[in-house]
mmCIF file of C-alpha atoms and ligand atoms in Angstrom:
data_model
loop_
_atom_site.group_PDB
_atom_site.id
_atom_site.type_symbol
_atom_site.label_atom_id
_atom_site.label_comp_id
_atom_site.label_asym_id
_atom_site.label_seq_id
_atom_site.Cartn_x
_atom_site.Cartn_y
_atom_site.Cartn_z
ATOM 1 C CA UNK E 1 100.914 131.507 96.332
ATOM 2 C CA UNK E 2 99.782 128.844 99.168
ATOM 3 C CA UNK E 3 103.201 127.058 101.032
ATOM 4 C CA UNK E 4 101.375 123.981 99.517
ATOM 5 C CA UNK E 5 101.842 125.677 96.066
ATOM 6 C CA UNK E 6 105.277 126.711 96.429
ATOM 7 C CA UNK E 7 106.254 123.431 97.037
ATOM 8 C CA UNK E 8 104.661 121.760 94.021
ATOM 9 C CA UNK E 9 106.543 124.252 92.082
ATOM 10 C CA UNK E 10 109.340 123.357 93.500
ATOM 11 C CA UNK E 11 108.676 120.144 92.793
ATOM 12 C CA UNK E 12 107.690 121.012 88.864
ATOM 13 C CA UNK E 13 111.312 122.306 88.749
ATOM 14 C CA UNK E 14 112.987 118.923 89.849
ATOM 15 C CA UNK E 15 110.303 116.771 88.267
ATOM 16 C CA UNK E 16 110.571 115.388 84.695
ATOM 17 C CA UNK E 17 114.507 114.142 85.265
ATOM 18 C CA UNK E 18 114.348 111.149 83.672
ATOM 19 C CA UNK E 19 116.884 109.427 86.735
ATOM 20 C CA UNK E 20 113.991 109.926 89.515
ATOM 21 C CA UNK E 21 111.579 108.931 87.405
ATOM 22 C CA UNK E 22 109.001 106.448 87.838
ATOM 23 C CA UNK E 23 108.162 106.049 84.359
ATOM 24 C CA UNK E 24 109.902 107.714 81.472
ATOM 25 C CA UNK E 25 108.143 107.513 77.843
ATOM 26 C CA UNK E 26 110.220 108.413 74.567
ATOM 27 C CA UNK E 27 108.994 108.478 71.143
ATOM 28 C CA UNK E 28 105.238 106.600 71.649
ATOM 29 C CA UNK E 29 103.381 106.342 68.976
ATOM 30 C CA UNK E 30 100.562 104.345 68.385
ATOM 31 C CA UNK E 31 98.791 103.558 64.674
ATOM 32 C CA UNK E 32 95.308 101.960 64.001
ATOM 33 C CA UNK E 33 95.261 99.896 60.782
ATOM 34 C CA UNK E 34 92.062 99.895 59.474
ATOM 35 C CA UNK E 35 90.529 98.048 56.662
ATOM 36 C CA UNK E 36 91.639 99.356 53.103
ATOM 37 C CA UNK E 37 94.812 100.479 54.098
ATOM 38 C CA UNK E 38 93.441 103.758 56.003
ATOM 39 C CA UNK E 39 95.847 104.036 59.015
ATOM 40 C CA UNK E 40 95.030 106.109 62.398
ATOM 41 C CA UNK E 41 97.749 108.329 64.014
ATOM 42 C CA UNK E 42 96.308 108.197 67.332
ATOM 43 C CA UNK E 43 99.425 108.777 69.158
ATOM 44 C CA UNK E 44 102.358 110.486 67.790
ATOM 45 C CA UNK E 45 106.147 110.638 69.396
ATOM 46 C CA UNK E 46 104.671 110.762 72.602
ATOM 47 C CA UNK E 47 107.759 111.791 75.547
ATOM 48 C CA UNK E 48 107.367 112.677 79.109
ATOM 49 C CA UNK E 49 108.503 111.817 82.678
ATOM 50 C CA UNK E 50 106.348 111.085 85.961
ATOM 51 C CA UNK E 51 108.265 111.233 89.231
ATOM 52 C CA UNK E 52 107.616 109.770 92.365
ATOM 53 C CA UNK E 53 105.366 111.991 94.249
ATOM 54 C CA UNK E 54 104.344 113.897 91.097
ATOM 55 C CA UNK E 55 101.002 114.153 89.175
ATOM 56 C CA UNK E 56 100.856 114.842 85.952
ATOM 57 C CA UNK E 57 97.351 116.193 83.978
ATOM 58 C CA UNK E 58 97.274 114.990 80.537
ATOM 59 C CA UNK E 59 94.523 117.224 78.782
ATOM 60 C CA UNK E 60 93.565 117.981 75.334
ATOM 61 C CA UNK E 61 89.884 117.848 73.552
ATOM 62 C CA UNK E 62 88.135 114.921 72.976
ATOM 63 C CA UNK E 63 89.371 111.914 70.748
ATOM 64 C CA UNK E 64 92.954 113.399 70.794
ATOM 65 C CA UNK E 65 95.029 110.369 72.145
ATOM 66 C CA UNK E 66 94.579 110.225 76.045
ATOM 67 C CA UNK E 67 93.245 107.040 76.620
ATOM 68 C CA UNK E 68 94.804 105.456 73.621
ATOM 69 C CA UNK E 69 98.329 106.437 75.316
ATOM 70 C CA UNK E 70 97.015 105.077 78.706
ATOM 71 C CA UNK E 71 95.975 101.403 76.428
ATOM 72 C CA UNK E 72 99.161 101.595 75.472
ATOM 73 C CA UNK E 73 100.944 101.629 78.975
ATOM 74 C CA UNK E 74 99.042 98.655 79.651
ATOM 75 C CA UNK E 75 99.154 96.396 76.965
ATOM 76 C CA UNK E 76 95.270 96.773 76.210
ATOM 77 C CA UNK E 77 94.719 98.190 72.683
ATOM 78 C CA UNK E 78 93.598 96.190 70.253
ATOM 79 C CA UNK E 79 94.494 93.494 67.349
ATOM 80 C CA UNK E 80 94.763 96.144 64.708
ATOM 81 C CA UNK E 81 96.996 98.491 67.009
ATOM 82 C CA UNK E 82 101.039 99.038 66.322
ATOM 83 C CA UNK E 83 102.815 100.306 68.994
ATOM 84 C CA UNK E 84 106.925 102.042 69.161
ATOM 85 C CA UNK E 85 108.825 103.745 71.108
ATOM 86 C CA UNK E 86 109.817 103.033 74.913
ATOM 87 C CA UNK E 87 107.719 103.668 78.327
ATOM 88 C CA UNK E 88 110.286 102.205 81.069
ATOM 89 C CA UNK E 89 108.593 101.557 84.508
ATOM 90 C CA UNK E 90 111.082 101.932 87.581
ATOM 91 C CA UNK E 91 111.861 98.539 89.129
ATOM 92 C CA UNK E 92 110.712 98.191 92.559
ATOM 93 C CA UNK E 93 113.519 98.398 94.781
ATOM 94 C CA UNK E 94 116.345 99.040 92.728
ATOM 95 C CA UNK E 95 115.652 95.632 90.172
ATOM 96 C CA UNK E 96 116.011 96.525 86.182
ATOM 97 C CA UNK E 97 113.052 98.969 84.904
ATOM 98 C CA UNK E 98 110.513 97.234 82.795
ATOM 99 C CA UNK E 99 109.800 98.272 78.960
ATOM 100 C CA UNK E 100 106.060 98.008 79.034
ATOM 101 C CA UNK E 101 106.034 98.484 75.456
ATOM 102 C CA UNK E 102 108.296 95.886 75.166
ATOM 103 C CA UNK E 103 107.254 93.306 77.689
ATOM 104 C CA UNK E 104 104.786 90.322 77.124
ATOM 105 C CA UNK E 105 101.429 90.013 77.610
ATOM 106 C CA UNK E 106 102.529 87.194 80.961
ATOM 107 C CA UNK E 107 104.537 89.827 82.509
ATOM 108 C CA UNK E 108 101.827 92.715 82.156
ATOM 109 C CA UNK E 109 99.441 90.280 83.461
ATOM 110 C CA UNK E 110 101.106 88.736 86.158
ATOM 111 C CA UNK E 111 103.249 91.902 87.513
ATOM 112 C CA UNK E 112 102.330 95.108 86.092
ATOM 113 C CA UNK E 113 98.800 95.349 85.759
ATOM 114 C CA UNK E 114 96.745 96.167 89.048
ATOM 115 C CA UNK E 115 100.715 95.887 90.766
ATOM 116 C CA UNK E 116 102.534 98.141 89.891
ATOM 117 C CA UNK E 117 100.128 100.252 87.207
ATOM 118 C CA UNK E 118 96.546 100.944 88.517
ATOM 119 C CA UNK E 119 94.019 101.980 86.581
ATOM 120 C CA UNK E 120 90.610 103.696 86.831
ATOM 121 C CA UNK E 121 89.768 103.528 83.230
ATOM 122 C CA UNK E 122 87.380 106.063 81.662
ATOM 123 C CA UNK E 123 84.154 102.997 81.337
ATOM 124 C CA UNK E 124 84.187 101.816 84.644
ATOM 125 C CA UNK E 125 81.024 99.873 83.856
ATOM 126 C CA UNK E 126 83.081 97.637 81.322
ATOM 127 C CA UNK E 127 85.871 97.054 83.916
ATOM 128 C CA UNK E 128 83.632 95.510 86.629
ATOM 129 C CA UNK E 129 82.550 92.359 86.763
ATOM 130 C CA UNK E 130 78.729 92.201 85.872
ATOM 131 C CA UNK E 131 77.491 89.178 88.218
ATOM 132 C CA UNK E 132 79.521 90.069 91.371
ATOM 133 C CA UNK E 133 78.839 92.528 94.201
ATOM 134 C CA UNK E 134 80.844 95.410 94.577
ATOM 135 C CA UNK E 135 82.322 94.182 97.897
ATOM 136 C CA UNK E 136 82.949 90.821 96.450
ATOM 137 C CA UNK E 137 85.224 92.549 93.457
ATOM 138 C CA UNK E 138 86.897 94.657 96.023
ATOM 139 C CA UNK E 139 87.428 91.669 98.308
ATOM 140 C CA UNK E 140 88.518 89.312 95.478
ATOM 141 C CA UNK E 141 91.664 91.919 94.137
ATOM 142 C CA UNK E 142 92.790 92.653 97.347
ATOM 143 C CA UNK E 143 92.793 88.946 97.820
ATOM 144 C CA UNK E 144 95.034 88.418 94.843
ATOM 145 C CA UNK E 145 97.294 91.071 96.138
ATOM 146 C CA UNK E 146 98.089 90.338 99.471
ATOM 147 C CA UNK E 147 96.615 86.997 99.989
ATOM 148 C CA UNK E 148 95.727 87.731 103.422
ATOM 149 C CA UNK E 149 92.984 86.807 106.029
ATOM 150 C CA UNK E 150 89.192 87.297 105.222
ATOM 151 C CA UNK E 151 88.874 89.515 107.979
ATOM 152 C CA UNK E 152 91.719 91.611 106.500
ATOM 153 C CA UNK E 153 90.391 91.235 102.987
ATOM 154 C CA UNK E 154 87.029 93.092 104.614
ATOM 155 C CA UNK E 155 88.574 95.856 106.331
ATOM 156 C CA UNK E 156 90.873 96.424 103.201
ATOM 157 C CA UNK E 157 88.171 96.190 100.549
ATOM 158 C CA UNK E 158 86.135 98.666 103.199
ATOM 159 C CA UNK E 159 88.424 101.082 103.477
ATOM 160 C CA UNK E 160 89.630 101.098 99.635
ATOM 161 C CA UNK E 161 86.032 102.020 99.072
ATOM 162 C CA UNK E 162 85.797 104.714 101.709
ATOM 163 C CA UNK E 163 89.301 106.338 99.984
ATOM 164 C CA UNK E 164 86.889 106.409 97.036
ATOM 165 C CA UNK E 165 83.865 107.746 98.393
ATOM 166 C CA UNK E 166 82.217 104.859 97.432
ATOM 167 C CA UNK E 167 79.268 104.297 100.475
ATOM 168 C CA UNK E 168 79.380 101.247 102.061
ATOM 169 C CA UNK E 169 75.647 100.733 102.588
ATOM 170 C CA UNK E 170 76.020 100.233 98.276
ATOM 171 C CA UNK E 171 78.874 97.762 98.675
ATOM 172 C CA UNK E 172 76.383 94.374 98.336
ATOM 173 C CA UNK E 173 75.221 95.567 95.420
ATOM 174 C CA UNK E 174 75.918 94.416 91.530
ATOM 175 C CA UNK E 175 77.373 96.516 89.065
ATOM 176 C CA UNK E 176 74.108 97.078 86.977
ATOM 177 C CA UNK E 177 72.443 98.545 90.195
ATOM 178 C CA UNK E 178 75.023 101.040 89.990
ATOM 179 C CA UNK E 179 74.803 105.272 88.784
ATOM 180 C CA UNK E 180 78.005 106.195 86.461
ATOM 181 C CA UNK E 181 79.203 108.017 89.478
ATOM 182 C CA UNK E 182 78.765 105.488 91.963
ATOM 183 C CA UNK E 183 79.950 102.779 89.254
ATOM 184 C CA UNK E 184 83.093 105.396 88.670
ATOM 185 C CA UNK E 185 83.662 105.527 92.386
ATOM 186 C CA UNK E 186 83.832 101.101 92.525
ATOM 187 C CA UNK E 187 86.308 101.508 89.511
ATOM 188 C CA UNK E 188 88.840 104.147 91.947
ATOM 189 C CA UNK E 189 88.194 102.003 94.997
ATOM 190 C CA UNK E 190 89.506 98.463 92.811
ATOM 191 C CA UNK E 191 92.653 100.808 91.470
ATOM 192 C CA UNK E 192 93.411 102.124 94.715
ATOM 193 C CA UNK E 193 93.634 98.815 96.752
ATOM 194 C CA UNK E 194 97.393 98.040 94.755
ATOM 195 C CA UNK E 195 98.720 100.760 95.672
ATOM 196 C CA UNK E 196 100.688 100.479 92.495
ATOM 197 C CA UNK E 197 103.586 102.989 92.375
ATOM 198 C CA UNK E 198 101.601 104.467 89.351
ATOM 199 C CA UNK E 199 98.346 105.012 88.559
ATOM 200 C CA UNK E 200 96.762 106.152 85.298
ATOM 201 C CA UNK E 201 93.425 107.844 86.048
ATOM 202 C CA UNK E 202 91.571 108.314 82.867
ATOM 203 C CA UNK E 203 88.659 110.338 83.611
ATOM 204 C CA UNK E 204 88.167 109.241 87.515
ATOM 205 C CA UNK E 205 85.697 112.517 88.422
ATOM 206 C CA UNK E 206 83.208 111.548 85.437
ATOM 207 C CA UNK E 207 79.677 112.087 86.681
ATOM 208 C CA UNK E 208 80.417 113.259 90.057
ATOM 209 C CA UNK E 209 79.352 116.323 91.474
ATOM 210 C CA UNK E 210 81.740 118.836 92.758
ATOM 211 C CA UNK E 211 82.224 118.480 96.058
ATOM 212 C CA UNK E 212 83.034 114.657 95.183
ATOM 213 C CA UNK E 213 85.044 115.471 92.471
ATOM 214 C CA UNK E 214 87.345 117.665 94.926
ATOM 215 C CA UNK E 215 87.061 114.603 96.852
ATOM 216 C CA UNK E 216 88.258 111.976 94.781
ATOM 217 C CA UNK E 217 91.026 114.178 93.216
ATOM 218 C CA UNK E 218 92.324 114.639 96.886
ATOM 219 C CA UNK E 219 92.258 111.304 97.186
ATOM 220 C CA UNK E 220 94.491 110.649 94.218
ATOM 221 C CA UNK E 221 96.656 113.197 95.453
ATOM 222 C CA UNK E 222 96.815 111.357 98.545
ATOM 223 C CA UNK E 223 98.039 108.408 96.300
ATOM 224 C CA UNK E 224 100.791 110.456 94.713
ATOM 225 C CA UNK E 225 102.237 112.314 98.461
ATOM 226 C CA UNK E 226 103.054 108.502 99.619
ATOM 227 C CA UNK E 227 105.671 108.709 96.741
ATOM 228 C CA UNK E 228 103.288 107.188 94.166
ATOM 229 C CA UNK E 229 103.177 108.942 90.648
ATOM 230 C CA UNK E 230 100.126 109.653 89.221
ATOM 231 C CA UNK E 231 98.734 110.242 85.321
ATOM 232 C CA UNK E 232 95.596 112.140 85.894
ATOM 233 C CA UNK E 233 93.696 112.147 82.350
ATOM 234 C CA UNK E 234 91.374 115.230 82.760
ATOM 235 C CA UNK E 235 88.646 117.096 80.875
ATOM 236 C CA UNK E 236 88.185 118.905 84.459
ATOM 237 C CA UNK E 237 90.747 121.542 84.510
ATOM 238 C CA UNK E 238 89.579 122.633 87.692
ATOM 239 C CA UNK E 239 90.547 119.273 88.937
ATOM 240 C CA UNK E 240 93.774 119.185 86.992
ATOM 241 C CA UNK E 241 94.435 122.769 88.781
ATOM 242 C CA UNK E 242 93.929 121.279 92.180
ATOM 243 C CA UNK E 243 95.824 118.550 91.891
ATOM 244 C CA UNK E 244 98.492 118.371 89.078
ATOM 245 C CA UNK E 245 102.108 119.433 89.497
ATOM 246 C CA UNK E 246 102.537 119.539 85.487
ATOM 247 C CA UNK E 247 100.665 119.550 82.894
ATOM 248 C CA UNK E 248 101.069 118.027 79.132
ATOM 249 C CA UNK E 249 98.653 119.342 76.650
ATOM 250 C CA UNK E 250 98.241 116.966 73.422
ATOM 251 C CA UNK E 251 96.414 117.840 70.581
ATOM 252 C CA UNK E 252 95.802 115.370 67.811
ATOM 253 C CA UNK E 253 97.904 112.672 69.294
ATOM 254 C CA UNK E 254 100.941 114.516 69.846
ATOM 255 C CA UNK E 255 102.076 116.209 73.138
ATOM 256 C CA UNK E 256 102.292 120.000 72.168
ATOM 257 C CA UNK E 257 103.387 121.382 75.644
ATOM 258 C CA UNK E 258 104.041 120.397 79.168
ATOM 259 C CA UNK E 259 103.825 122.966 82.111
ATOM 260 C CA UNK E 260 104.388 123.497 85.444
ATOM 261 C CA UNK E 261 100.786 123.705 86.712
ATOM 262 C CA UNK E 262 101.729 126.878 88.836
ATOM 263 C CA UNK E 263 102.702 128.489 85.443
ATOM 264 C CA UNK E 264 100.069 127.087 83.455
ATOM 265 C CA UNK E 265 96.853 127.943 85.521
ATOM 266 C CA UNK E 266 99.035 131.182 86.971
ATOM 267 C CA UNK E 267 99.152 134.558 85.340
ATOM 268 C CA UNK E 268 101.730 133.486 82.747
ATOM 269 C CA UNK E 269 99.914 130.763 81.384
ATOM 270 C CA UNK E 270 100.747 128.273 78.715
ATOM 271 C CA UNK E 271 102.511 129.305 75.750
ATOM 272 C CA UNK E 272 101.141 126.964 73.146
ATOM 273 C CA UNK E 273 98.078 128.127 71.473
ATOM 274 C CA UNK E 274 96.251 125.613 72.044
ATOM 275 C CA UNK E 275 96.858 125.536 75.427
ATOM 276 C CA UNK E 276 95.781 129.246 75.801
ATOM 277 C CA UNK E 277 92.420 128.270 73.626
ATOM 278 C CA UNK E 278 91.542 125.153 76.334
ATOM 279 C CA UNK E 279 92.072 127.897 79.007
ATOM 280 C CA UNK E 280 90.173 130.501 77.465
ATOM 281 C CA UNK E 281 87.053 128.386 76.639
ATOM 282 C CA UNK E 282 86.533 127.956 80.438
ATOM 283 C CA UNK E 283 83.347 129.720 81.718
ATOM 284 C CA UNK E 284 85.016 131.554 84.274
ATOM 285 C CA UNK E 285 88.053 132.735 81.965
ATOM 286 C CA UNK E 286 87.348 134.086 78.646
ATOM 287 C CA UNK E 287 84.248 131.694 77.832
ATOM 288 C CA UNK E 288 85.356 131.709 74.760
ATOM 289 C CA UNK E 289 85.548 128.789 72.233
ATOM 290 C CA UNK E 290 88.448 127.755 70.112
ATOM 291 C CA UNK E 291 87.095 128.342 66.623
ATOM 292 C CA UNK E 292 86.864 125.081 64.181
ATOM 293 C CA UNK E 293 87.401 120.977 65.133
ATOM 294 C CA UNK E 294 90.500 119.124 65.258
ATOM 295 C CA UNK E 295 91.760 116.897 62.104
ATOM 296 C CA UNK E 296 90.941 113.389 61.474
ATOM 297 C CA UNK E 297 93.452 110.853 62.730
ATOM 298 C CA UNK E 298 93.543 109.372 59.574
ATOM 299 C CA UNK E 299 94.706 112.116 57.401
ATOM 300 C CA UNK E 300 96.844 114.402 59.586
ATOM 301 C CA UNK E 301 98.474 117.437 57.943
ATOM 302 C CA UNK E 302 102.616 117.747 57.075
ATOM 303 C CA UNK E 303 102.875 120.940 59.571
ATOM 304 C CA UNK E 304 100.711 121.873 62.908
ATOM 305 C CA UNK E 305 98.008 120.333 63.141
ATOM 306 C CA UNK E 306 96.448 123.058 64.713
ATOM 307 C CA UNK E 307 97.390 125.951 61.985
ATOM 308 C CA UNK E 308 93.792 125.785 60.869
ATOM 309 C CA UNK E 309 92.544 127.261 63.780
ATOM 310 C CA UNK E 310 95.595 128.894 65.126
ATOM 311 C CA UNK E 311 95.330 132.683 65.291
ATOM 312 C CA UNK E 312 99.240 133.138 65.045
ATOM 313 C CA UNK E 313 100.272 130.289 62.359
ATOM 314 C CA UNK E 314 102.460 131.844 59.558
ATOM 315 C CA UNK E 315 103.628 129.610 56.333
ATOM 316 C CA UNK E 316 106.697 128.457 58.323
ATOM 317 C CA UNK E 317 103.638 126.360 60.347
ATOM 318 C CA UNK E 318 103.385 124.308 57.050
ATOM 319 C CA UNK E 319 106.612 122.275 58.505
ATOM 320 C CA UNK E 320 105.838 120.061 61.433
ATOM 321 C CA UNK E 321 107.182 122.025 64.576
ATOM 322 C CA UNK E 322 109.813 120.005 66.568
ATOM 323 C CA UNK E 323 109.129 119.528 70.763
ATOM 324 C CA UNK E 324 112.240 121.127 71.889
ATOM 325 C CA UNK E 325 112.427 122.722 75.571
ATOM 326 C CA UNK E 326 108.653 121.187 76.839
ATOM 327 C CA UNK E 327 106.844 122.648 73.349
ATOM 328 C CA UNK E 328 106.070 122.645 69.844
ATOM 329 C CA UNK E 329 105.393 125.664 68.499
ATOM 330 C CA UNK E 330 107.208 128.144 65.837
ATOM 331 C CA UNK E 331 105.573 131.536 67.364
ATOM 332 C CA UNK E 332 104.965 130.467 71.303
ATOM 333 C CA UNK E 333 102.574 132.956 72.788
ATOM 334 C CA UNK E 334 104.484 135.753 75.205
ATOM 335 C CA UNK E 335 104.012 134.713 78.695
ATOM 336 C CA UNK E 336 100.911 136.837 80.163
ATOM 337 C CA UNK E 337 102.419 138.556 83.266
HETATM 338 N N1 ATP S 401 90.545 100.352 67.954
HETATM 339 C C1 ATP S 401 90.600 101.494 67.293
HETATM 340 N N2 ATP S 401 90.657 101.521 65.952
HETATM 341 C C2 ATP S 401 90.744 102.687 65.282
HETATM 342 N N3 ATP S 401 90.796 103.905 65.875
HETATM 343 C C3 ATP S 401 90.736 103.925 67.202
HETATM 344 C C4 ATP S 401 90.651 102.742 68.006
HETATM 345 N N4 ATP S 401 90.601 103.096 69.324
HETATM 346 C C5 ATP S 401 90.697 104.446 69.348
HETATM 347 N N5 ATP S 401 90.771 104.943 68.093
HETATM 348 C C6 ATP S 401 90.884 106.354 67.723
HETATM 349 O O1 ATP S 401 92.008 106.907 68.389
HETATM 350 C C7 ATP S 401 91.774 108.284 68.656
HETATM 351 C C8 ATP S 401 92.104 108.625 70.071
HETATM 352 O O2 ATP S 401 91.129 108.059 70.933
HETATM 353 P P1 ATP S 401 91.163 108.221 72.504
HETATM 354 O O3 ATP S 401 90.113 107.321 73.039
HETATM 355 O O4 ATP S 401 92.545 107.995 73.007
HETATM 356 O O5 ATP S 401 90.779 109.744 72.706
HETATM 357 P P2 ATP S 401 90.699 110.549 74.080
HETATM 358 O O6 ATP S 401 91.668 111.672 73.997
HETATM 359 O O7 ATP S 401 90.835 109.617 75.238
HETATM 360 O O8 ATP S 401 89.221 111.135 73.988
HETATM 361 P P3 ATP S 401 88.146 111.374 75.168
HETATM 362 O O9 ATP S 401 88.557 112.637 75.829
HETATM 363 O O10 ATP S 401 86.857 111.497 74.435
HETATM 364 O O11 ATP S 401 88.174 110.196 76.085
HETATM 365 C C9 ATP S 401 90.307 108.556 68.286
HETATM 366 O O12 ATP S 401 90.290 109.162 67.017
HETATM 367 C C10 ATP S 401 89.711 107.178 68.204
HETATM 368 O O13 ATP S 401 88.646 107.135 67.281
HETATM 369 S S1 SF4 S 402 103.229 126.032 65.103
HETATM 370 FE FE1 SF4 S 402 102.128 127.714 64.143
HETATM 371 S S2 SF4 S 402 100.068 126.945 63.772
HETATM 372 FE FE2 SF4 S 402 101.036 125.583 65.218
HETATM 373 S S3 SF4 S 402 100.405 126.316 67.196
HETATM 374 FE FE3 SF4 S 402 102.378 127.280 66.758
HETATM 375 S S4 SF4 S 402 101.881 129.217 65.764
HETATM 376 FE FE4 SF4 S 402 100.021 127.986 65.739
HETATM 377 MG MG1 MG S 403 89.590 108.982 76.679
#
């Protein structure tokens, strides 16, 4: 184990008490109503804690919750979207915490939002503004930030995009004229320039090649060492590995274990099944794929959801396993080594 790892353990260990905590999420759950009374359980009882200096990997398949539980944090789902439970955001500088399921749209808008919660959502393209350069975007946030001098605005809105690995020779040009990597890299650059205490990065390394996704994860890193707190929704593992201090595993909208990422990606691994099958479908681990699909949303089962596929469920995984002790699972798999 690198001194660099030893000391993100030893951060795991003293992360996730809800007093240092940056945010701290209990009981989210998010439902869809759809039209004829069908309801989707995109997010279900939803807990965890993100301390300052910490990074956190959410991971799970696709269509399992991430992004809907990053919406949430942010006031952005949709009409037809009910949200519970708390997420309460740290006050800056000792002032109350903030409910930001709770709070109104004004005070998401006016002081959460871009302030103190960046984003890099997963459609970058969407986010941008299609008739305005990249530099002018850049320029124009860290305007409404700081307020500060042109001059300043440049260098800021420069250097933002150099965090990002976003070239500067691309900066004058409009969104459309844009690859899904370089378009993904304009999207990190805008969440970056806040500095926001936390950022929720949903999907930042889509479409860019390795050495820029080792790049960009550094870079979010980076974001967390200053005493930030980062969400890092990942399909990359390898990134997650690099980066994360923890890591929460959902599976069909419901957190199903979280992990120090020392244990996790270590020799012991995760104890969930689940989490063992996302590790063993990597190509250079087992390569080998967990059998079947996850359930629809809309007509989740009474017990584990994953007792279909599980190679270890029993009829006691007919009742709905509780998350006690960072997992939900009635026969947790033996740690490894
Ligand atoms: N507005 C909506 N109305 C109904 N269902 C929705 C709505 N938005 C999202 N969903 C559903 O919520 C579930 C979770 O979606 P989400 O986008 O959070 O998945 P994800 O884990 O981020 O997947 P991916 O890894 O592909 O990005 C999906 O089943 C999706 O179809
Ligand atoms: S509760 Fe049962 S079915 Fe679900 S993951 Fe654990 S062992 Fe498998
Ligand atoms: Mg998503």
């Amino acid at each position: 184990m690198t001194a660099e790892n030893v000391l993100r353990a030893l951060k795991a260990v003293s992360a996730g008490r809800a007093e240092d905590a940056v945010l701290s999420v209990r009981d989210l759950s998010v439902r869809f109503r759809l039209r004829g009374g069908r309801t989707v359980e995109a997010v279900s009882d939803a807990g965890f804690d993100l301390g300052a200096g910490e990074c956190l990997a959410l991971v799970g398949e696709s269509g399992c919750g991430k992004s809907v539980l990053a919406s949430a944090l942010l006031g952005l789902l949709p009409g037809n979207a009910e949200t519970s439970g708390t997420a309460l955001l740290a006050g800056p500088e000792g002032a109350a915490a903030t409910d930001l399921l709770a709070a109104d749209e004004k005070t998401l808008a006016r002081t959460v939002r871009g302030r103190r919660v960046g984003l890099v959502p997963q459609s970058p393209a969407a986010h941008l503004t299609p008739v305005r350069t990249v530099r002018s975007q850049l320029e124009e946030t860290v305007r409404a930030l700081t307020g500060t001098s042109r001059r300043a605005r440049r260098r800021a809105a420069e250097d933002a995009a150099g965090r990002a690995a976003f070239p500067a020779g691309h900066l004058d040009r409009y969104p459309h004229e844009l690859s899904g990597g370089l378009a993904q890299r304009a999207a990190t650059a805008l969440a970056l320039i806040g500095d926001a205490r936390l950022l929720l990065a949903d999907e930042p390394t889509t479409g860019l090649d390795r050495d820029l996704v080792d790049r960009t994860a550094d870079e979010l890193r980076r974001h967390a060492d200053d005493g930030r707190a980062l969400l890092l929704i990942t399909h990359d593992l390898a990134a997650a590995e690099r980066i994360a201090d923890r890591v929460a595993v959902m599976y069909a909208g419901r957190i199903v274990e979280i992990a120090p990422a020392h244990r996790f990606f270590g020799p012991a691994g995760p104890r969930h099944p689940y989490a063992r099958g996302l590790l063993d479908a990597l190509p250079d681990r087992a390569f080998t794929p967990i059998p079947g699909m996850p359930p629809e949303l809309s007509a989740l089962p009474e017990g584990c959801a994953f007792a279909p596929r599980c190679p270890l469920a029993t009829e006691l995984c007919s009742t709905r396993p509780e998350f006690t002790a960072d997992l939900a699972c009635h026969h947790p798999e033996h740690p490894r080594a």
